[in-house]
Short mmCIF file of C-alpha atoms in Angstrom, two decimals:
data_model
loop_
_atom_site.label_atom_id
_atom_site.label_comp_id
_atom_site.label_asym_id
_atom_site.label_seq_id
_atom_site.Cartn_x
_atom_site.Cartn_y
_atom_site.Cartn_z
CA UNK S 104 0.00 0.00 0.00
CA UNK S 105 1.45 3.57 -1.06
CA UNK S 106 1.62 6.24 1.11
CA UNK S 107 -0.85 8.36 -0.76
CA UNK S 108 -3.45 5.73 -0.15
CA UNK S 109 -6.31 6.24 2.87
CA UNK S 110 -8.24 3.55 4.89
CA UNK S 111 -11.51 4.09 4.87
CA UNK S 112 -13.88 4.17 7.93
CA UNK S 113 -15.35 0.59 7.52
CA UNK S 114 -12.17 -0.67 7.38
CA UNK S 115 -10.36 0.93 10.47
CA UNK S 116 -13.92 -0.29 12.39
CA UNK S 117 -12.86 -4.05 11.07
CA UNK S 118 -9.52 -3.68 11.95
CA UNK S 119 -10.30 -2.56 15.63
CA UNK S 120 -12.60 -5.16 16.27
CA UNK S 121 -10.60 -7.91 15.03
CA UNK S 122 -7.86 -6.92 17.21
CA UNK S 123 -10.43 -6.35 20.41
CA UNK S 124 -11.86 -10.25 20.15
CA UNK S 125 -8.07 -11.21 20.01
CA UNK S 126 -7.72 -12.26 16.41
CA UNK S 127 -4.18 -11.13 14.19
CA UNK S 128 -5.18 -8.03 12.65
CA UNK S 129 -4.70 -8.22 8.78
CA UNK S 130 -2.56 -5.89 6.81
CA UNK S 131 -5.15 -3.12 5.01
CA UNK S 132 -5.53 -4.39 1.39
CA UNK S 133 -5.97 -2.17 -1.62
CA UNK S 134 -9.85 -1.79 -2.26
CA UNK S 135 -9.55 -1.35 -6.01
CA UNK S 136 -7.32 -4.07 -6.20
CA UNK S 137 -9.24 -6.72 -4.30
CA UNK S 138 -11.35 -9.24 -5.28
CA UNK S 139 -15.22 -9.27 -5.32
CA UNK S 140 -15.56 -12.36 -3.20
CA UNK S 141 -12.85 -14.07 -0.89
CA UNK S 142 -12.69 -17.55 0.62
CA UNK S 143 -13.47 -18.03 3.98
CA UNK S 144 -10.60 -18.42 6.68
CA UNK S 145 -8.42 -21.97 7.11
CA UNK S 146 -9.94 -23.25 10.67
CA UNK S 147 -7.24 -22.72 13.22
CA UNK S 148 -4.52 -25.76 14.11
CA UNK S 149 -5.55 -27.29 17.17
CA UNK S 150 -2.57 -28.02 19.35
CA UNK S 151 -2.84 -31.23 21.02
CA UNK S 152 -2.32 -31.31 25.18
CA UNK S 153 0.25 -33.34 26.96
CA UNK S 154 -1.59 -35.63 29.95
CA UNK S 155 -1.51 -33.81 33.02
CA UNK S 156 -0.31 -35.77 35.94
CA UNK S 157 -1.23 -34.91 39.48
CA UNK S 158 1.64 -34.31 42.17
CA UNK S 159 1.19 -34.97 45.36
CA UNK S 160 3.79 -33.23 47.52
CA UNK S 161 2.51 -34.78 50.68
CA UNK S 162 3.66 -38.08 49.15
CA UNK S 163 6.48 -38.04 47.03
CA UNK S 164 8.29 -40.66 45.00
CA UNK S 165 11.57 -41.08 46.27
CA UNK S 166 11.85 -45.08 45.94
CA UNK S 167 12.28 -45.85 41.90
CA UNK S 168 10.15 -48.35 40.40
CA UNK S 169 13.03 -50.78 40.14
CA UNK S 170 13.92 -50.51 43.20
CA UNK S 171 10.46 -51.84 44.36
CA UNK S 172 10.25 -54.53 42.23
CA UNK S 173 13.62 -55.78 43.88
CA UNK S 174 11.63 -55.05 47.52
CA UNK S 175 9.03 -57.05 46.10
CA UNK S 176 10.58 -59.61 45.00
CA UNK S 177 12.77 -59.98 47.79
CA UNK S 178 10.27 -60.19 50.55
CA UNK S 179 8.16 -62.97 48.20
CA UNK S 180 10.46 -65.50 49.03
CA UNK S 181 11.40 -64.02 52.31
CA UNK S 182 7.82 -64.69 53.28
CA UNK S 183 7.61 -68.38 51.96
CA UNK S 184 10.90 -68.93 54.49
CA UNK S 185 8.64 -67.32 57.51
CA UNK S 186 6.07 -69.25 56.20
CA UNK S 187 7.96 -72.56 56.87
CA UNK S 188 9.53 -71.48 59.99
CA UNK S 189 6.88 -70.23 61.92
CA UNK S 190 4.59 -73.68 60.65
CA UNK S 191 7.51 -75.39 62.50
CA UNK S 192 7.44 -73.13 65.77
CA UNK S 193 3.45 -73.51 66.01
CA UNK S 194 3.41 -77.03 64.51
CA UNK S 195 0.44 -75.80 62.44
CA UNK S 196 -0.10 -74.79 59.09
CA UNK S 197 1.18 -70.71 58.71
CA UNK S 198 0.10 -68.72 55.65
CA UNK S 199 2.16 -66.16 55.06
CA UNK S 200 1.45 -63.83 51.85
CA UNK S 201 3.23 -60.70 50.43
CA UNK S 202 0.25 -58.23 49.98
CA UNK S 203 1.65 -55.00 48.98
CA UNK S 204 5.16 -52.86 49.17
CA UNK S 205 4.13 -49.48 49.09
CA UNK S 206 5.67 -45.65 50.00
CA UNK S 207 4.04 -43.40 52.17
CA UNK S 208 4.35 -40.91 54.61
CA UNK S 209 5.34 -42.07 58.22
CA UNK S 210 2.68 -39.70 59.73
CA UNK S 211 0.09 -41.92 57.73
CA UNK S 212 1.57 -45.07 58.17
CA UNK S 213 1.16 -44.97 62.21
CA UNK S 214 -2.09 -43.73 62.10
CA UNK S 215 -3.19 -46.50 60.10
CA UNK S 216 -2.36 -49.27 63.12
CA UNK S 217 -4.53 -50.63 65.89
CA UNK S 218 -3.93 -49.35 69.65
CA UNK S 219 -2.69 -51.15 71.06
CA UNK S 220 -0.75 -53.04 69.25
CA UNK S 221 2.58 -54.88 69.10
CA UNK S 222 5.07 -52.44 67.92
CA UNK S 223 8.95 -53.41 67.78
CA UNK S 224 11.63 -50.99 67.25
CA UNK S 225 14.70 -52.76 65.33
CA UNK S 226 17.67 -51.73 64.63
CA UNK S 227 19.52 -52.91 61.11
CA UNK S 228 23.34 -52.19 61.40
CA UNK S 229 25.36 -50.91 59.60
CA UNK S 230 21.90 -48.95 58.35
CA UNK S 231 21.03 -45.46 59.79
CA UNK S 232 18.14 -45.34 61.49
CA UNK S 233 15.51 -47.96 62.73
CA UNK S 234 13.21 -50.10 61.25
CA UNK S 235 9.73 -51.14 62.62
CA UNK S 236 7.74 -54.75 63.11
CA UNK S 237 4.47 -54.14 63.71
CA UNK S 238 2.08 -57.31 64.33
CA UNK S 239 -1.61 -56.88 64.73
CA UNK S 240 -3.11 -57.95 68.08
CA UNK S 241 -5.89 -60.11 65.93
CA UNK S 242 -3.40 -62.59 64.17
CA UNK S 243 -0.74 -62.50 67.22
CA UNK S 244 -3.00 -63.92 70.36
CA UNK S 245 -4.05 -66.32 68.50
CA UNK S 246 -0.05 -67.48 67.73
CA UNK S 247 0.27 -66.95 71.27
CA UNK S 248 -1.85 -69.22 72.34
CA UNK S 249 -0.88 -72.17 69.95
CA UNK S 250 3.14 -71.64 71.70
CA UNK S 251 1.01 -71.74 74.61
CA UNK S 252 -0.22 -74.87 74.11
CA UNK S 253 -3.68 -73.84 73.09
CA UNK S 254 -5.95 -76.00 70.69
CA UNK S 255 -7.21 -74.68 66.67
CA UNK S 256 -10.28 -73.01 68.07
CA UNK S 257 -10.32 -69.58 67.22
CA UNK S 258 -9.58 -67.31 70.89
CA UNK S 259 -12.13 -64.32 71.40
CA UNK S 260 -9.47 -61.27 70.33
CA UNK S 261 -7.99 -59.48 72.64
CA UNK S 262 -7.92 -55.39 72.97
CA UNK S 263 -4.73 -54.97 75.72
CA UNK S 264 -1.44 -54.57 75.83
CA UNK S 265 0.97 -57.48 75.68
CA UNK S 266 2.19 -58.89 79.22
CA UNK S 267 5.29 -59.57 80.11
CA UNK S 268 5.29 -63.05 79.51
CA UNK S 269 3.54 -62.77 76.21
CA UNK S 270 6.09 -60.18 75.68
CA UNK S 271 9.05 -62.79 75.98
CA UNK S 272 6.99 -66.02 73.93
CA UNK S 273 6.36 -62.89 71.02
CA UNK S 274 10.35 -62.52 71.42
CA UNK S 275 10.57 -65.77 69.26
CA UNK S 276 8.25 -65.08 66.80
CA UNK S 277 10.34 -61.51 66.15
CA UNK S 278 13.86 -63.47 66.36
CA UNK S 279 12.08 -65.73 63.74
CA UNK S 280 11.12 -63.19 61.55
CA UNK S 281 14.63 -61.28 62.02
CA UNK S 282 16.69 -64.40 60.88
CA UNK S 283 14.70 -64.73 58.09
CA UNK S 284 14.83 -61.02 57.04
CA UNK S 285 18.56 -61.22 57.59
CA UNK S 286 18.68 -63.86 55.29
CA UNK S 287 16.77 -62.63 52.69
CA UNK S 288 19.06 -59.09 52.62
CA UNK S 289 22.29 -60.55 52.56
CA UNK S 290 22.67 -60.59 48.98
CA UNK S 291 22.28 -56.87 49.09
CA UNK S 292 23.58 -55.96 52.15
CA UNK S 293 24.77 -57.63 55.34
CA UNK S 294 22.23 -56.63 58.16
CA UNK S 295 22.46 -57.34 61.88
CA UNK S 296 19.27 -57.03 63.26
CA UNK S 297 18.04 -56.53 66.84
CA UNK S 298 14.56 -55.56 68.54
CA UNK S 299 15.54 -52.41 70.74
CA UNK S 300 11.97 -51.29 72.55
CA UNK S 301 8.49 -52.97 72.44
CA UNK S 302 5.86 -50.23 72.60
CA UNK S 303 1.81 -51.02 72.56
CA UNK S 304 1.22 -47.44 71.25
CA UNK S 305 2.64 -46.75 68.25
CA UNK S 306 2.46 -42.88 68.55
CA UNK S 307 4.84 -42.81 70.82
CA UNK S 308 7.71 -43.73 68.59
CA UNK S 309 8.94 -41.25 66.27
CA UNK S 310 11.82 -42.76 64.20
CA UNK S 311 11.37 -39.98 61.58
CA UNK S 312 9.65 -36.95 60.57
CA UNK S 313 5.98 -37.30 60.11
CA UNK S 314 6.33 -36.31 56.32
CA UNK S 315 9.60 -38.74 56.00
CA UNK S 316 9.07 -41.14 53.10
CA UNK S 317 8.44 -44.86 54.20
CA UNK S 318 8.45 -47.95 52.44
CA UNK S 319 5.75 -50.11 53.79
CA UNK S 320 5.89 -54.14 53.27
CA UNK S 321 2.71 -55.75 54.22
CA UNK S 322 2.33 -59.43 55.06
CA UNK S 323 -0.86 -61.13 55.71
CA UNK S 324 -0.34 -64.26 58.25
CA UNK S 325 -3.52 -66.73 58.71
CA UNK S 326 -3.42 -69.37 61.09
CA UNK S 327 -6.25 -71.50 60.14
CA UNK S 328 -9.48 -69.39 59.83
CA UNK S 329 -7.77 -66.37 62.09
CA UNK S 330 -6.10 -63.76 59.90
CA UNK S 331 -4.03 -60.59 60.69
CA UNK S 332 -1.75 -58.56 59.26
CA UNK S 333 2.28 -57.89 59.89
CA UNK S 334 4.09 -54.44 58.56
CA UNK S 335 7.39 -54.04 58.52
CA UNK S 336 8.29 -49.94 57.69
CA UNK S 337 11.81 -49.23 56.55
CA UNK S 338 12.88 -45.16 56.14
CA UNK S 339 13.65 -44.36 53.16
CA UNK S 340 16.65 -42.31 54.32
CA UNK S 341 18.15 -45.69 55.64
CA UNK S 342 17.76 -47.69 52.31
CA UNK S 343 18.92 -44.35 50.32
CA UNK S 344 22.42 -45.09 50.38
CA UNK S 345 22.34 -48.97 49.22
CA UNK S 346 19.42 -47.70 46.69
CA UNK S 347 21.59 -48.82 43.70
CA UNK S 348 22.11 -52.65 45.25
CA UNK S 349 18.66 -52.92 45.05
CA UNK S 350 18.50 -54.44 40.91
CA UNK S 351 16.87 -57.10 39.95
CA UNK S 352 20.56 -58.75 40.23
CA UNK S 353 20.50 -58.86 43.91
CA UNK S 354 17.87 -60.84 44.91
CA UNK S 355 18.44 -63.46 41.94
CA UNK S 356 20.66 -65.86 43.62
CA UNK S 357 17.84 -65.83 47.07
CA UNK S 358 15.75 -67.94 45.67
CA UNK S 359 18.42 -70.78 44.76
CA UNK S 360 20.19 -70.64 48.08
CA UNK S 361 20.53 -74.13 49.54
CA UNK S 362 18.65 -75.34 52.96
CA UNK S 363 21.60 -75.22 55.24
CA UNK S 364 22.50 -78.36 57.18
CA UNK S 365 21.67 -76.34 60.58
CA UNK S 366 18.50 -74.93 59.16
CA UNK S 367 17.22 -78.53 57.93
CA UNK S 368 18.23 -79.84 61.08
CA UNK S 369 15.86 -77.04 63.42
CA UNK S 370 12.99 -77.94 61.06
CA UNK S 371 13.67 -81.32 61.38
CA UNK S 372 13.74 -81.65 65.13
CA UNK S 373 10.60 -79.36 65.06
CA UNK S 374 8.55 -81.58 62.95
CA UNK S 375 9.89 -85.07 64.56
CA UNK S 376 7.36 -83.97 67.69
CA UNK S 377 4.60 -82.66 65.43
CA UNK S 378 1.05 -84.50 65.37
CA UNK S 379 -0.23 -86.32 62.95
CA UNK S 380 -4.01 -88.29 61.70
CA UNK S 381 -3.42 -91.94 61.50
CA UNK S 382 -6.27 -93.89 60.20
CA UNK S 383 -6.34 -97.68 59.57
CA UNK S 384 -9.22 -98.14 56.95
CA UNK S 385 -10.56 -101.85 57.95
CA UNK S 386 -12.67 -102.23 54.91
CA UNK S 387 -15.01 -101.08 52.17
CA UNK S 388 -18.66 -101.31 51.30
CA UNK S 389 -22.13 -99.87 49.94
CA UNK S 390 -25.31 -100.80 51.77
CA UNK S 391 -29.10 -98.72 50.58
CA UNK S 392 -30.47 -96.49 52.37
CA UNK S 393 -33.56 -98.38 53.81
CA UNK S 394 -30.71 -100.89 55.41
CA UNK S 395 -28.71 -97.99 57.13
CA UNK S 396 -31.56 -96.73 58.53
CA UNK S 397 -33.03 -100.31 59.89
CA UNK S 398 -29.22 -101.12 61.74
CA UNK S 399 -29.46 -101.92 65.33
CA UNK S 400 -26.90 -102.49 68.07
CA UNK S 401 -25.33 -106.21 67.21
CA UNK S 402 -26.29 -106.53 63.51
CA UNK S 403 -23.60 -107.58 61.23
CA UNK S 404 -22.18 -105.52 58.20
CA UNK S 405 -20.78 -108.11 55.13
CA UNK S 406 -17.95 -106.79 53.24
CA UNK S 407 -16.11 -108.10 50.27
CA UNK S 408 -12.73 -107.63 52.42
CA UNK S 409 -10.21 -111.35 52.84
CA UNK S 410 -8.95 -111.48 56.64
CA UNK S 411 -5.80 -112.37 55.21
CA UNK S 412 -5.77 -108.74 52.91
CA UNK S 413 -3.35 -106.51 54.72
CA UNK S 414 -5.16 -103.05 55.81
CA UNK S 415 -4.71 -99.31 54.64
CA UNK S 416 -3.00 -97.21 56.78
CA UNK S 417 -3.05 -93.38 55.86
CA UNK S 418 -1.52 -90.74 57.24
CA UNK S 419 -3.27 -87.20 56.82
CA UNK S 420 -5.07 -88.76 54.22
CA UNK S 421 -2.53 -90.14 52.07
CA UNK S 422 -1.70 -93.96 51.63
CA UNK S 423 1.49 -94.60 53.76
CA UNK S 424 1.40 -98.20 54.90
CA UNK S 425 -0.17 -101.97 54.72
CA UNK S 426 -0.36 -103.43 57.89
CA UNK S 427 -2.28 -106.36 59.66
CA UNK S 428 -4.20 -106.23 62.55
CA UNK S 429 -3.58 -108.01 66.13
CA UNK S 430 -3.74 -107.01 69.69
CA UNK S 431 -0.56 -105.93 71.96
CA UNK S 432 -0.49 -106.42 75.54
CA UNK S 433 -4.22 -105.91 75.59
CA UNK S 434 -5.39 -102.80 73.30
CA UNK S 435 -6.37 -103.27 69.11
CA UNK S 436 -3.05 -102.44 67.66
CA UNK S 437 -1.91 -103.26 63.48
CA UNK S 438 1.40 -104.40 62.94
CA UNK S 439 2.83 -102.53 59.94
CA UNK S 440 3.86 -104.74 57.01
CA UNK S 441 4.90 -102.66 53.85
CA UNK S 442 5.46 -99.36 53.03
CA UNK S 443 3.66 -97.77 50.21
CA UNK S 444 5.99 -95.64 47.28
CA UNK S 445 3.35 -94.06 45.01
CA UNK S 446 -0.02 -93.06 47.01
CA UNK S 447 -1.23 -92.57 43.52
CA UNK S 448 -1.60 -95.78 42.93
CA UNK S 449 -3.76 -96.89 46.01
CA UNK S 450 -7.29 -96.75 45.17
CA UNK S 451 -8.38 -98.22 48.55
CA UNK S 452 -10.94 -101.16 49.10
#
């Protein structure tokens, strides 16, 4: 456009009110020179829009995602060892399951627990700081109890603190837990662990700051139909100098490690006093309805069974023995003849 050109009114109105709703104003065009009709605007170019990801700064990520996995992984089989240890120490079956390893904030972690509850304060040298057992009261009466002496029937659960003397008989369920634990870290780092302080309250220990990440490894323990649940809360300030041990290289060689001869023998002496179901099946057979219903005291039941057939002796339900049957110095005894190598085979008479 020359100099000696001149905008006329319509157009400085269009130009203003482009510019007000926030559009690029246009360069003036020559009137004369324009065309009758122009083409309607290209639409604009939408932009797409990263994913927004919210941040919370009252829990931060500090542990790395590999570095859980290897926590993960490493308490699995750390809690298939308890597992078998404490089975031995109760001589009942022990479930013991990995449910979650998680980070959050200590504040949060302590207010999550029962009061009172069983709270142990552990130190892990050569590790700054203190880690923490915590065992719910639900899952760890009922454990105290069966060291006790106590039968399978579930105990009415108990809201108190711990006594001295359950204090001491919880003592070896802790040592337990600690060898194992030790066991399972010593391909990343050599731990020596020890319970300092017992407390029933957990807000009265303060091992960190109440916004201090945590790293929280939940086990779930069920002893028969009772179930509870077992935390053990390690700083993260304490792990953050070994944080690059903990590949997936560290753990690997765990899960081969042999049974040592001392560790066989424990289990061993554990289970030789363990009780067992014997039953001696005498023999087999089918009878209708109408004649179970009609028996009376002194009737006689046929069965297809020889004397001279040796009986099935199974032991918690699996085929062990053949034996015969006799009487010793005067109670019903059997007299065991063979031993049985594939149950599988026994279909039983």
């Amino acid at each position: 456009m020359s100099s000696d050109e001149v905008l006329t009114q319509a157009e400085i109105e269009s130009l203003l009110a482009s510019v007000g709703k926030g559009k690029p104003a246009e360069a003036p065009r020559d009137v004369s020179s324009a065309p009758a009709a122009s083409s309607p605007p290209p639409p604009p170019v939408r932009i797409p829009r990263e994913k927004i990801i919210t941040y919370d700064f009252k829990r931060p990520e500090r542990v790395g995602k590999e570095q859980m996995r290897s926590l993960q992984t490493l308490h699995e089989g750390f809690s298939r060892n308890f597992a078998a240890g404490l089975s031995a120490m109760l001589r009942c079956m022990v479930e013991v399951k990995l449910t979650s390893v998680d980070q959050l904030t200590y504040s949060e972690f302590v207010f999550s627990l029962d009061n009172p509850t069983c709270f142990n304060l552990i130190r892990a040298e050569p590790l700054e700081g203190h880690f923490i057992l915590d065992i719910n009261p639900t899952i760890l009466y009922p454990m105290i109890d069966r060291l006790l002496g106590g039968g399978r029937e579930p105990t009415p659960i108990t809201r108190r603190p711990l006594s001295e003397i359950e204090r001491r008989l919880v003592g070896r369920i802790t040592s337990l837990f600690l060898e194992e634990l030790k066991r399972a870290w010593e391909n990343v780092l050599p731990l020596e662990l020890s319970v300092v302080r017992v407390e029933s309250n957990p807000q009265l220990v303060q091992i960190v700051p109440p916004n201090e990440v945590i790293v929280l490894v939940s086990f779930e323990l069920a002893l028969g139909e009772v179930r509870g649940m077992a935390n053990l809360c390690i700083p993260y300030n304490s792990i953050e100098p070994i944080a690059n041990k903990l590949s997936a290289n560290s753990w690997a060689s765990y899960g081969k490690r042999q049974v040592s001869p001392d560790a066989a023998e424990r289990i061993g002496r554990a289970l030789r006093t363990s009780t067992v179901q014997l039953v001696v099946q005498l023999a087999r057979t089918t009878i209708t309805t109408q004649d179970l219903i009609g028996l009376r005291v002194g009737d006689i039941i046929t069965t297809k069974k020889d004397i001279h057939t040796p009986l099935l002796v199974r032991v918690q339900g699996i085929p062990k023995f053949l034996a015969r049957p006799g009487i010793f110095k005067g109670h019903k005894a059997i007299c065991i003849e063979d031993v049985i190598s594939d149950p599988a085979q026994v279909t039983g008479e």
